[in-house]
Short mmCIF file of C-alpha atoms in Angstrom, two decimals:
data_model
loop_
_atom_site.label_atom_id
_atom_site.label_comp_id
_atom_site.label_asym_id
_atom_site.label_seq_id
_atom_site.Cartn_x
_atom_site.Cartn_y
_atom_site.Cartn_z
CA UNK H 1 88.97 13.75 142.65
CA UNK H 2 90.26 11.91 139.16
CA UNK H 3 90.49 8.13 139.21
CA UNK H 4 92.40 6.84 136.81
CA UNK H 5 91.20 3.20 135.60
CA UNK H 6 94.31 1.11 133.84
CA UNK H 7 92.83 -1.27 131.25
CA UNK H 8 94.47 -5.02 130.88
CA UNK H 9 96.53 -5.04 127.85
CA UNK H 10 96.19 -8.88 127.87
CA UNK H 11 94.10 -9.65 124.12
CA UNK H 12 92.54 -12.77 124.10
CA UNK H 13 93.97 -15.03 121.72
CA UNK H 14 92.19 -16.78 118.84
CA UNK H 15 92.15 -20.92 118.39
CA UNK H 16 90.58 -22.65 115.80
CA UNK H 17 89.85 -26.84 115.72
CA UNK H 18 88.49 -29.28 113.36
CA UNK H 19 86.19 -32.49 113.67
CA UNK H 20 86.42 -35.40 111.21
CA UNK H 21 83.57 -37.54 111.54
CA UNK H 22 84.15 -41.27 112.12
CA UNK H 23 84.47 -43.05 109.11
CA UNK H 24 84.63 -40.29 106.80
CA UNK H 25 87.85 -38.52 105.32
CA UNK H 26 85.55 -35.04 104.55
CA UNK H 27 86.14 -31.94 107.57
CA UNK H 28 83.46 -29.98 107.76
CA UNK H 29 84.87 -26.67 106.92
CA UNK H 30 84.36 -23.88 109.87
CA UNK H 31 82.79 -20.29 109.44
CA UNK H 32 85.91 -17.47 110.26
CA UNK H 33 85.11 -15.65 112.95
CA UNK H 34 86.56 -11.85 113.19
CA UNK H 35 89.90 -12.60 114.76
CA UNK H 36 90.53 -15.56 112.06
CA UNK H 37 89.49 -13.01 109.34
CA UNK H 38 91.62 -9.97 110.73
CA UNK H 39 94.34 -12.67 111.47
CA UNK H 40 95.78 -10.51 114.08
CA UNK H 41 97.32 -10.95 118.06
CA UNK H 42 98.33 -8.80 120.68
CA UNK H 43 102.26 -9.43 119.60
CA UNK H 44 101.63 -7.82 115.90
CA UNK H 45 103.44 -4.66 115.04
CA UNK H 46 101.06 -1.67 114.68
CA UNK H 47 102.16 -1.42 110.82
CA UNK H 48 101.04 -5.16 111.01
CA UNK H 49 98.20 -5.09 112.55
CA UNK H 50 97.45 -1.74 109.86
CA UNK H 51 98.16 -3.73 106.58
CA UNK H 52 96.02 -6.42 107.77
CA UNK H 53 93.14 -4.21 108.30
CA UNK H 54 93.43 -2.99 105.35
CA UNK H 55 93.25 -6.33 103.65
CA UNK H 56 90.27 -7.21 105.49
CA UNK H 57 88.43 -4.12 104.98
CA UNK H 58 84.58 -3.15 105.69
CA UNK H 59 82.36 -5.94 106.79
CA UNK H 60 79.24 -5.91 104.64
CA UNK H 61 77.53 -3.65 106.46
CA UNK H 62 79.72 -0.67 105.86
CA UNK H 63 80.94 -1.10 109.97
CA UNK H 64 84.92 -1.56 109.97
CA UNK H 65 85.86 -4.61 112.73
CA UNK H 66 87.48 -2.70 115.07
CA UNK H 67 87.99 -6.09 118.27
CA UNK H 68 89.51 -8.80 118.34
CA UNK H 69 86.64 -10.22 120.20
CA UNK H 70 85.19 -13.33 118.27
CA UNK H 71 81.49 -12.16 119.15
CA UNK H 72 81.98 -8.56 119.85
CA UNK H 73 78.88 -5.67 120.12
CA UNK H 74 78.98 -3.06 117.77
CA UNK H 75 79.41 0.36 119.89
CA UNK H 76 76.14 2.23 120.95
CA UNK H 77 76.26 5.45 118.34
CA UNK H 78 76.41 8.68 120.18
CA UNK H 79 72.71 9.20 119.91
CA UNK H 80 72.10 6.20 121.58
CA UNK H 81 74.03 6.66 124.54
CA UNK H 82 72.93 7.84 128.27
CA UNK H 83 73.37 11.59 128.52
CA UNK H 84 75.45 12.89 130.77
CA UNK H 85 75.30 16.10 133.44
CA UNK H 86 77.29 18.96 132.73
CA UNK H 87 79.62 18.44 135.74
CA UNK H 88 79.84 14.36 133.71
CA UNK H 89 80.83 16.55 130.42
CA UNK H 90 82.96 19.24 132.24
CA UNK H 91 84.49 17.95 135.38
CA UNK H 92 86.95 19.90 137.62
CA UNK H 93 90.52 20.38 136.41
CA UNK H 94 93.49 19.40 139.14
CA UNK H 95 94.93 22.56 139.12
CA UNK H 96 98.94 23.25 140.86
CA UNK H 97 100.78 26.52 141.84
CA UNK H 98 104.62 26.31 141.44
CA UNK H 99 106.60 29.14 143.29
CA UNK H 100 109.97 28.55 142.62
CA UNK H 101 112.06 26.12 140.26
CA UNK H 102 112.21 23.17 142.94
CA UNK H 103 108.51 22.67 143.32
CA UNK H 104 108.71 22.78 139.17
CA UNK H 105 111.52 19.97 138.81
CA UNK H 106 110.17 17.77 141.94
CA UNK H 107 109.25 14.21 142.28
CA UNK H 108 106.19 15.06 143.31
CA UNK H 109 105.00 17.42 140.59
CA UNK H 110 106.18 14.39 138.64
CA UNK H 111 104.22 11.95 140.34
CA UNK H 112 100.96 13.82 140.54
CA UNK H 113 100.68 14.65 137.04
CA UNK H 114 101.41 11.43 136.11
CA UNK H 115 98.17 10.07 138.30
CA UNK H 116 96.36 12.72 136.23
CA UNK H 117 97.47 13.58 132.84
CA UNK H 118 94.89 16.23 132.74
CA UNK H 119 96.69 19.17 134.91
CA UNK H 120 96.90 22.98 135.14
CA UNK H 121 100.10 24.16 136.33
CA UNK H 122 100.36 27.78 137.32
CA UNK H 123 103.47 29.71 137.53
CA UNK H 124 105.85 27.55 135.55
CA UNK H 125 106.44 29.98 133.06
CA UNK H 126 107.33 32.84 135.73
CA UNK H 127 109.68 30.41 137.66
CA UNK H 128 111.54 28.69 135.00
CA UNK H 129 112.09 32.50 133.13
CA UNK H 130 110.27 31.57 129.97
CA UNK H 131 109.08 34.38 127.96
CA UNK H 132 105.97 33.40 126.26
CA UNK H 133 105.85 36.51 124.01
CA UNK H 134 108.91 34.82 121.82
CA UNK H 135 106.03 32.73 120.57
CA UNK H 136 102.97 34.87 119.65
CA UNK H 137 102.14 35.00 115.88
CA UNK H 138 103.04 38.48 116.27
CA UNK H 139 106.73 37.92 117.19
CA UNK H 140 106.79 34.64 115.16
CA UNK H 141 105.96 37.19 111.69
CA UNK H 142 108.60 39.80 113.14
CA UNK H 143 111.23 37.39 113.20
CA UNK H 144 110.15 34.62 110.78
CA UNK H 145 107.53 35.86 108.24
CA UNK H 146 109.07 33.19 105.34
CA UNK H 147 108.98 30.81 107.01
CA UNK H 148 106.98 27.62 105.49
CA UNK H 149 103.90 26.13 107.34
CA UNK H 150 102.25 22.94 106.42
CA UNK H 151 98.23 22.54 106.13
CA UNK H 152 96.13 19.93 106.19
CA UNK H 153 92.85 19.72 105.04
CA UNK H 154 90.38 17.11 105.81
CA UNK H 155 86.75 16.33 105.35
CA UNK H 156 84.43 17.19 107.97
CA UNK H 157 82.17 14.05 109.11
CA UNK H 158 80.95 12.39 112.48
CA UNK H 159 83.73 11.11 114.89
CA UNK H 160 82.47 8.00 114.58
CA UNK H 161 82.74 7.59 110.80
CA UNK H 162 85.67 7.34 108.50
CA UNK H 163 84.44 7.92 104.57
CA UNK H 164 86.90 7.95 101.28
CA UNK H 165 87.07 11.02 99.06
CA UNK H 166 84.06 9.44 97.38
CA UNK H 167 81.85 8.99 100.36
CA UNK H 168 80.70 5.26 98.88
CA UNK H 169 82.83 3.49 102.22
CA UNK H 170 84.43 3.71 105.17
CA UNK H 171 88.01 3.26 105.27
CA UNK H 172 91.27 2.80 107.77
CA UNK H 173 92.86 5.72 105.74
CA UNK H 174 91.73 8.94 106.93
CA UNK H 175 92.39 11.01 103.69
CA UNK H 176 94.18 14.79 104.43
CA UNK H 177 95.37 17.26 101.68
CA UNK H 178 98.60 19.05 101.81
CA UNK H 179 99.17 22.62 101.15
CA UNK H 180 101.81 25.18 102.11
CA UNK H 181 101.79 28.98 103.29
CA UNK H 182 103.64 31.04 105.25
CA UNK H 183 103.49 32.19 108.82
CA UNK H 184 103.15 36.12 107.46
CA UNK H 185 100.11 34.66 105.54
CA UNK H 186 98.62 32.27 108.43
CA UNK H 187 98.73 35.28 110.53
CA UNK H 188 96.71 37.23 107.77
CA UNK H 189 94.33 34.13 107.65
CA UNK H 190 93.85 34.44 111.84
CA UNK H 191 93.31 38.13 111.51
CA UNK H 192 90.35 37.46 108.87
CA UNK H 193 88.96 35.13 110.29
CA UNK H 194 88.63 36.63 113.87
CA UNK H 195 87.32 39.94 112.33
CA UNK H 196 84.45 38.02 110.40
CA UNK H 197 83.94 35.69 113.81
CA UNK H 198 83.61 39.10 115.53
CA UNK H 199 81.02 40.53 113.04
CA UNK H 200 78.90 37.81 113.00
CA UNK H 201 78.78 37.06 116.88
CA UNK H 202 78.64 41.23 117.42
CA UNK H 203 80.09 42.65 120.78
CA UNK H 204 79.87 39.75 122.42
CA UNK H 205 82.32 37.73 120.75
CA UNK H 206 85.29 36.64 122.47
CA UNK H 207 88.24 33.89 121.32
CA UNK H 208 87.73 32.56 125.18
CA UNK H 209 83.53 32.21 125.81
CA UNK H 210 82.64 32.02 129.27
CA UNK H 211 81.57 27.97 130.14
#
């Protein structure tokens, strides 16, 4: 079974007070913590809370403050984390049979796949008459070879890092290339590519591996 945990979306808030000593007119002046530095709350706008992140930037040790927690932990790096058990890293997917176009459209479909966004449904093309052959790249280049696809091309690097072009610091921004083809010439690119996948791995190559 899947149980899905729902996370408080309360943020703490951030308060800051000063202390005048008695007979003196000088306030000692108080080190910023994160949130004052940020200068962000749970009722910012994401473009908000994006611009000032970007005016805050790296903290000196490279790490970008990612909590609004005053004295917050940085995360454990992936290497430093328990490992897990393949049934941990692969659990079992909820899987659901539909047999005709009521069971498709029902509340309850509805309901359980919203208690676990992670779902296999079977038989939902076959009930609700979709052909799935109108969109293979074979029919898409039969009908549509002109037309224009966008690519994006960005820099390969650990999921927990964010570097600029340069590589010198991590950034907000994640930088990504633009470039244009065609689906005749994506569907050239597939073709290559499987056919040198295919030599390399030999016979026993196949776009689905057994787990």
């Amino acid at each position: 079974s899947i149980k899905n945990e729902k996370s408080d979306p309360s943020s703490p808030s951030a308060s800051s007070c000063g202390e005048t000593g008695s007979g003196s007119d000088t306030q000692r002046p108080s080190t910023p913590s994160s949130v004052d530095r940020l200068n962000v709350n749970e009722n910012m706008t994401a473009s908000e809370i994006t611009e000032a992140c970007k005016v805050a930037g790296p903290v000196k040790d490279g790490n970008i403050p990612t909590s609004l927690l005053e004295d917050c932990p940085k995360p454990k790096r992936r290497a430093h984390l328990p490992k897990l058990s393949p049934s941990q890293l692969l659990p079992a997917t909820p899987c659901v049979h539909v047999k005709n176009k009521q069971e498709a459209f029902s509340p309850q479909l509805l309901e359980w796949c919203l208690q676990r966004p992670i779902t296999v449904i079977r038989g939902l093309p076959q009930v609700c008459d979709m052909d799935l052959s109108l969109y293979t790249t074979k029919s898409l280049v039969e009908t549509h070879p002109n037309h224009p696809v966008e690519i994006r091309t960005q820099l390969e690097q650990s999921s927990d890092e964010n570097w600029d072009p340069s590589l010198k610091e991590q950034v907000w921004y994640c930088t990504s290339s633009r470039s244009h083809t065609t689906i005749s010439k994506y569907a050239e690119y597939l073709s290559t590519s499987y056919k040198q996948a295919k030599e390399s791995h030999g016979p026993g190559f196949s776009v689905n591996p057994k787990l």
